[in-house]
Amino acid sequence: MTTGHTDQRALALSLTLQTLAGLFSSTIIISMAPKGYRGEPSSIGKALVHGVKVYPRVLATFAVIFVGAMVGFLLFIIPGVVVLVLTFFAFQEVILAQKQPIQSIRESMNLVKAYPFSVSFVFLYLTSIALLLEGGANRVSPFASFAATLLVSPYITLAITYAYLEIKEGEAPRASP
């Protein structure tokens, strides 16, 4: 394996493209989730159109959350986790409720504060699953870790969105169906 600036730039570019693609696929999944939640068929075409429309706000929301979480992680990790928990539903607010980035973060915080124990449990449950699968796959190879992330991420996005929809209907979210 070679080392140097080229590899670091390629890695940074790869991570950036993966993040952007992951955010877009999550946008599509979140757009389609309400119909699936109600047991109705959904349309990938309509979700794509909607996803393209709201994607700039998703990116802006991601940037705000990313900066807040990174500052929090630099301040002894726990504040970063708190930021992630409080912004747990921010993307759903941007995509489904059509809110602006700061509005979506505020509303996510309000939703989390309304159901702190349920949301914290779902957050820890889903984060644990993701970390265990990705960590185990990483022991095999970086490609296995990437594949595990690709396989698990849509389900986690869907679980978060279903928890969000349960809260919007006035029920406490559950970790399992």
Short mmCIF file of C-alpha atoms in Angstrom, two decimals:
data_model
loop_
_atom_site.label_atom_id
_atom_site.label_comp_id
_atom_site.label_asym_id
_atom_site.label_seq_id
_atom_site.Cartn_x
_atom_site.Cartn_y
_atom_site.Cartn_z
CA MET A 1 0.00 0.00 0.00
CA THR A 2 1.32 3.40 -0.88
CA THR A 3 1.11 6.36 1.41
CA GLY A 4 1.18 10.09 0.95
CA HIS A 5 -0.97 13.01 -0.05
CA THR A 6 -2.69 11.20 -2.91
CA ASP A 7 -4.05 8.50 -0.62
CA GLN A 8 -5.24 11.02 1.95
CA ARG A 9 -7.00 13.06 -0.73
CA ALA A 10 -8.55 9.95 -2.24
CA LEU A 11 -9.76 8.84 1.19
CA ALA A 12 -11.20 12.29 1.96
CA LEU A 13 -12.93 12.38 -1.43
CA SER A 14 -14.28 8.87 -0.95
CA LEU A 15 -15.66 9.67 2.52
CA THR A 16 -17.22 12.90 1.25
CA LEU A 17 -18.91 11.15 -1.67
CA GLN A 18 -20.12 8.33 0.60
CA THR A 19 -21.59 10.85 3.02
CA LEU A 20 -23.33 12.82 0.27
CA ALA A 21 -24.72 9.65 -1.35
CA GLY A 22 -25.79 8.30 2.04
CA LEU A 23 -27.62 11.52 2.88
CA PHE A 24 -29.40 11.45 -0.47
CA SER A 25 -30.46 7.81 -0.10
CA SER A 26 -31.66 8.57 3.44
CA THR A 27 -33.65 11.50 2.03
CA ILE A 28 -35.37 9.15 -0.42
CA ILE A 29 -36.09 6.55 2.29
CA ILE A 30 -37.51 9.18 4.65
CA SER A 31 -39.65 10.57 1.81
CA MET A 32 -41.11 7.10 1.13
CA ALA A 33 -41.50 6.03 4.78
CA PRO A 34 -44.90 7.56 5.68
CA LYS A 35 -46.71 5.53 3.04
CA GLY A 36 -44.92 2.36 4.11
CA TYR A 37 -45.77 3.15 7.71
CA ARG A 38 -49.45 3.30 6.76
CA GLY A 39 -49.15 0.11 4.68
CA GLU A 40 -49.65 1.92 1.38
CA PRO A 41 -47.52 1.55 -1.75
CA SER A 42 -45.03 4.36 -2.27
CA SER A 43 -43.45 5.78 -5.41
CA ILE A 44 -39.69 5.99 -5.89
CA GLY A 45 -40.27 8.57 -8.63
CA LYS A 46 -42.16 10.94 -6.35
CA ALA A 47 -39.61 10.34 -3.59
CA LEU A 48 -36.75 11.21 -5.98
CA VAL A 49 -38.42 14.44 -7.05
CA HIS A 50 -39.12 15.36 -3.43
CA GLY A 51 -35.59 14.30 -2.42
CA VAL A 52 -33.94 16.53 -4.99
CA LYS A 53 -36.13 19.43 -3.85
CA VAL A 54 -35.28 19.13 -0.14
CA TYR A 55 -31.67 17.90 -0.47
CA PRO A 56 -30.07 21.37 -0.09
CA ARG A 57 -31.88 21.78 3.26
CA VAL A 58 -30.81 18.27 4.26
CA LEU A 59 -27.18 19.20 3.55
CA ALA A 60 -27.49 22.44 5.53
CA THR A 61 -29.06 20.56 8.45
CA PHE A 62 -26.29 17.96 8.29
CA ALA A 63 -23.65 20.69 8.37
CA VAL A 64 -25.14 22.32 11.48
CA ILE A 65 -25.51 18.98 13.28
CA PHE A 66 -22.01 17.87 12.23
CA VAL A 67 -20.37 21.02 13.59
CA GLY A 68 -22.36 20.83 16.83
CA ALA A 69 -21.58 17.14 17.32
CA MET A 70 -17.87 17.59 16.57
CA VAL A 71 -17.59 20.44 19.06
CA GLY A 72 -19.44 18.26 21.55
CA PHE A 73 -17.12 15.31 20.94
CA LEU A 74 -14.12 17.56 21.51
CA LEU A 75 -15.68 18.50 24.86
CA PHE A 76 -15.34 15.01 26.37
CA ILE A 77 -17.62 13.02 24.05
CA ILE A 78 -20.86 13.16 26.09
CA PRO A 79 -21.92 16.61 24.78
CA GLY A 80 -21.51 15.24 21.24
CA VAL A 81 -23.79 12.31 22.02
CA VAL A 82 -26.32 14.72 23.54
CA VAL A 83 -26.27 16.78 20.33
CA LEU A 84 -26.90 13.62 18.28
CA VAL A 85 -29.78 12.53 20.51
CA LEU A 86 -31.39 15.97 20.50
CA THR A 87 -31.18 16.20 16.70
CA PHE A 88 -32.37 12.61 16.21
CA PHE A 89 -35.44 13.69 14.17
CA ALA A 90 -34.04 16.77 12.43
CA PHE A 91 -33.88 15.16 8.99
CA GLN A 92 -37.45 13.90 9.29
CA GLU A 93 -38.55 17.44 10.14
CA VAL A 94 -36.73 18.85 7.10
CA ILE A 95 -38.00 16.19 4.69
CA LEU A 96 -41.49 15.37 5.95
CA ALA A 97 -42.53 18.56 7.75
CA GLN A 98 -40.84 20.83 5.16
CA LYS A 99 -39.00 22.89 7.77
CA GLN A 100 -35.81 24.88 7.46
CA PRO A 101 -32.60 23.51 9.07
CA ILE A 102 -32.69 25.49 12.32
CA GLN A 103 -36.46 25.03 12.67
CA SER A 104 -36.06 21.29 12.15
CA ILE A 105 -33.35 21.07 14.81
CA ARG A 106 -35.50 23.00 17.28
CA GLU A 107 -38.52 20.80 16.59
CA SER A 108 -36.38 17.66 16.93
CA MET A 109 -35.22 18.90 20.31
CA ASN A 110 -38.85 19.48 21.35
CA LEU A 111 -39.85 15.98 20.24
CA VAL A 112 -36.92 14.38 22.06
CA LYS A 113 -37.69 16.37 25.22
CA ALA A 114 -41.31 15.17 25.04
CA TYR A 115 -40.19 11.50 25.01
CA PRO A 116 -36.64 11.53 26.47
CA PHE A 117 -36.46 7.95 27.72
CA SER A 118 -38.11 6.35 24.68
CA VAL A 119 -36.01 8.31 22.20
CA SER A 120 -32.79 7.71 24.17
CA PHE A 121 -33.55 3.98 24.24
CA VAL A 122 -34.21 3.87 20.48
CA PHE A 123 -31.05 5.93 19.86
CA LEU A 124 -28.89 3.61 21.97
CA TYR A 125 -30.51 0.49 20.51
CA LEU A 126 -29.99 1.53 16.88
CA THR A 127 -26.52 2.95 17.50
CA SER A 128 -25.46 -0.26 19.24
CA ILE A 129 -26.66 -2.40 16.35
CA ALA A 130 -24.89 -0.22 13.80
CA LEU A 131 -21.63 -0.10 15.75
CA LEU A 132 -21.60 -3.83 16.47
CA LEU A 133 -22.25 -4.77 12.85
CA GLU A 134 -19.83 -2.28 11.41
CA GLY A 135 -17.16 -3.04 14.03
CA GLY A 136 -17.47 -6.77 13.47
CA ALA A 137 -17.33 -6.36 9.72
CA ASN A 138 -14.33 -4.02 10.05
CA ARG A 139 -12.40 -6.91 11.61
CA VAL A 140 -12.91 -8.80 8.35
CA SER A 141 -11.99 -5.99 5.94
CA PRO A 142 -12.70 -2.34 5.17
CA PHE A 143 -14.89 -3.50 2.28
CA ALA A 144 -16.94 -5.70 4.63
CA SER A 145 -17.41 -2.72 6.93
CA PHE A 146 -18.54 -0.57 3.99
CA ALA A 147 -20.93 -3.32 2.85
CA ALA A 148 -22.34 -3.72 6.36
CA THR A 149 -22.95 0.01 6.53
CA LEU A 150 -24.69 -0.05 3.15
CA LEU A 151 -26.94 -2.89 4.29
CA VAL A 152 -27.80 -1.55 7.76
CA SER A 153 -28.14 2.21 7.12
CA PRO A 154 -31.48 2.06 5.25
CA TYR A 155 -33.07 0.02 8.03
CA ILE A 156 -31.80 2.40 10.69
CA THR A 157 -33.11 5.39 8.72
CA LEU A 158 -36.47 3.65 8.41
CA ALA A 159 -36.57 2.77 12.13
CA ILE A 160 -35.82 6.39 13.10
CA THR A 161 -38.50 7.64 10.72
CA TYR A 162 -41.07 5.18 12.08
CA ALA A 163 -40.24 6.31 15.63
CA TYR A 164 -40.72 9.90 14.44
CA LEU A 165 -44.08 9.02 12.89
CA GLU A 166 -45.16 7.29 16.11
CA ILE A 167 -44.32 10.42 18.09
CA LYS A 168 -46.21 12.58 15.61
CA GLU A 169 -49.23 10.35 16.15
CA GLY A 170 -48.87 10.80 19.92
CA GLU A 171 -47.36 7.43 20.80
CA ALA A 172 -44.04 6.74 22.48
CA PRO A 173 -41.62 5.16 19.99
CA ARG A 174 -40.74 1.48 20.32
CA ALA A 175 -37.44 -0.21 19.54
CA SER A 176 -39.06 -3.17 17.81
CA PRO A 177 -42.28 -3.78 15.85
#
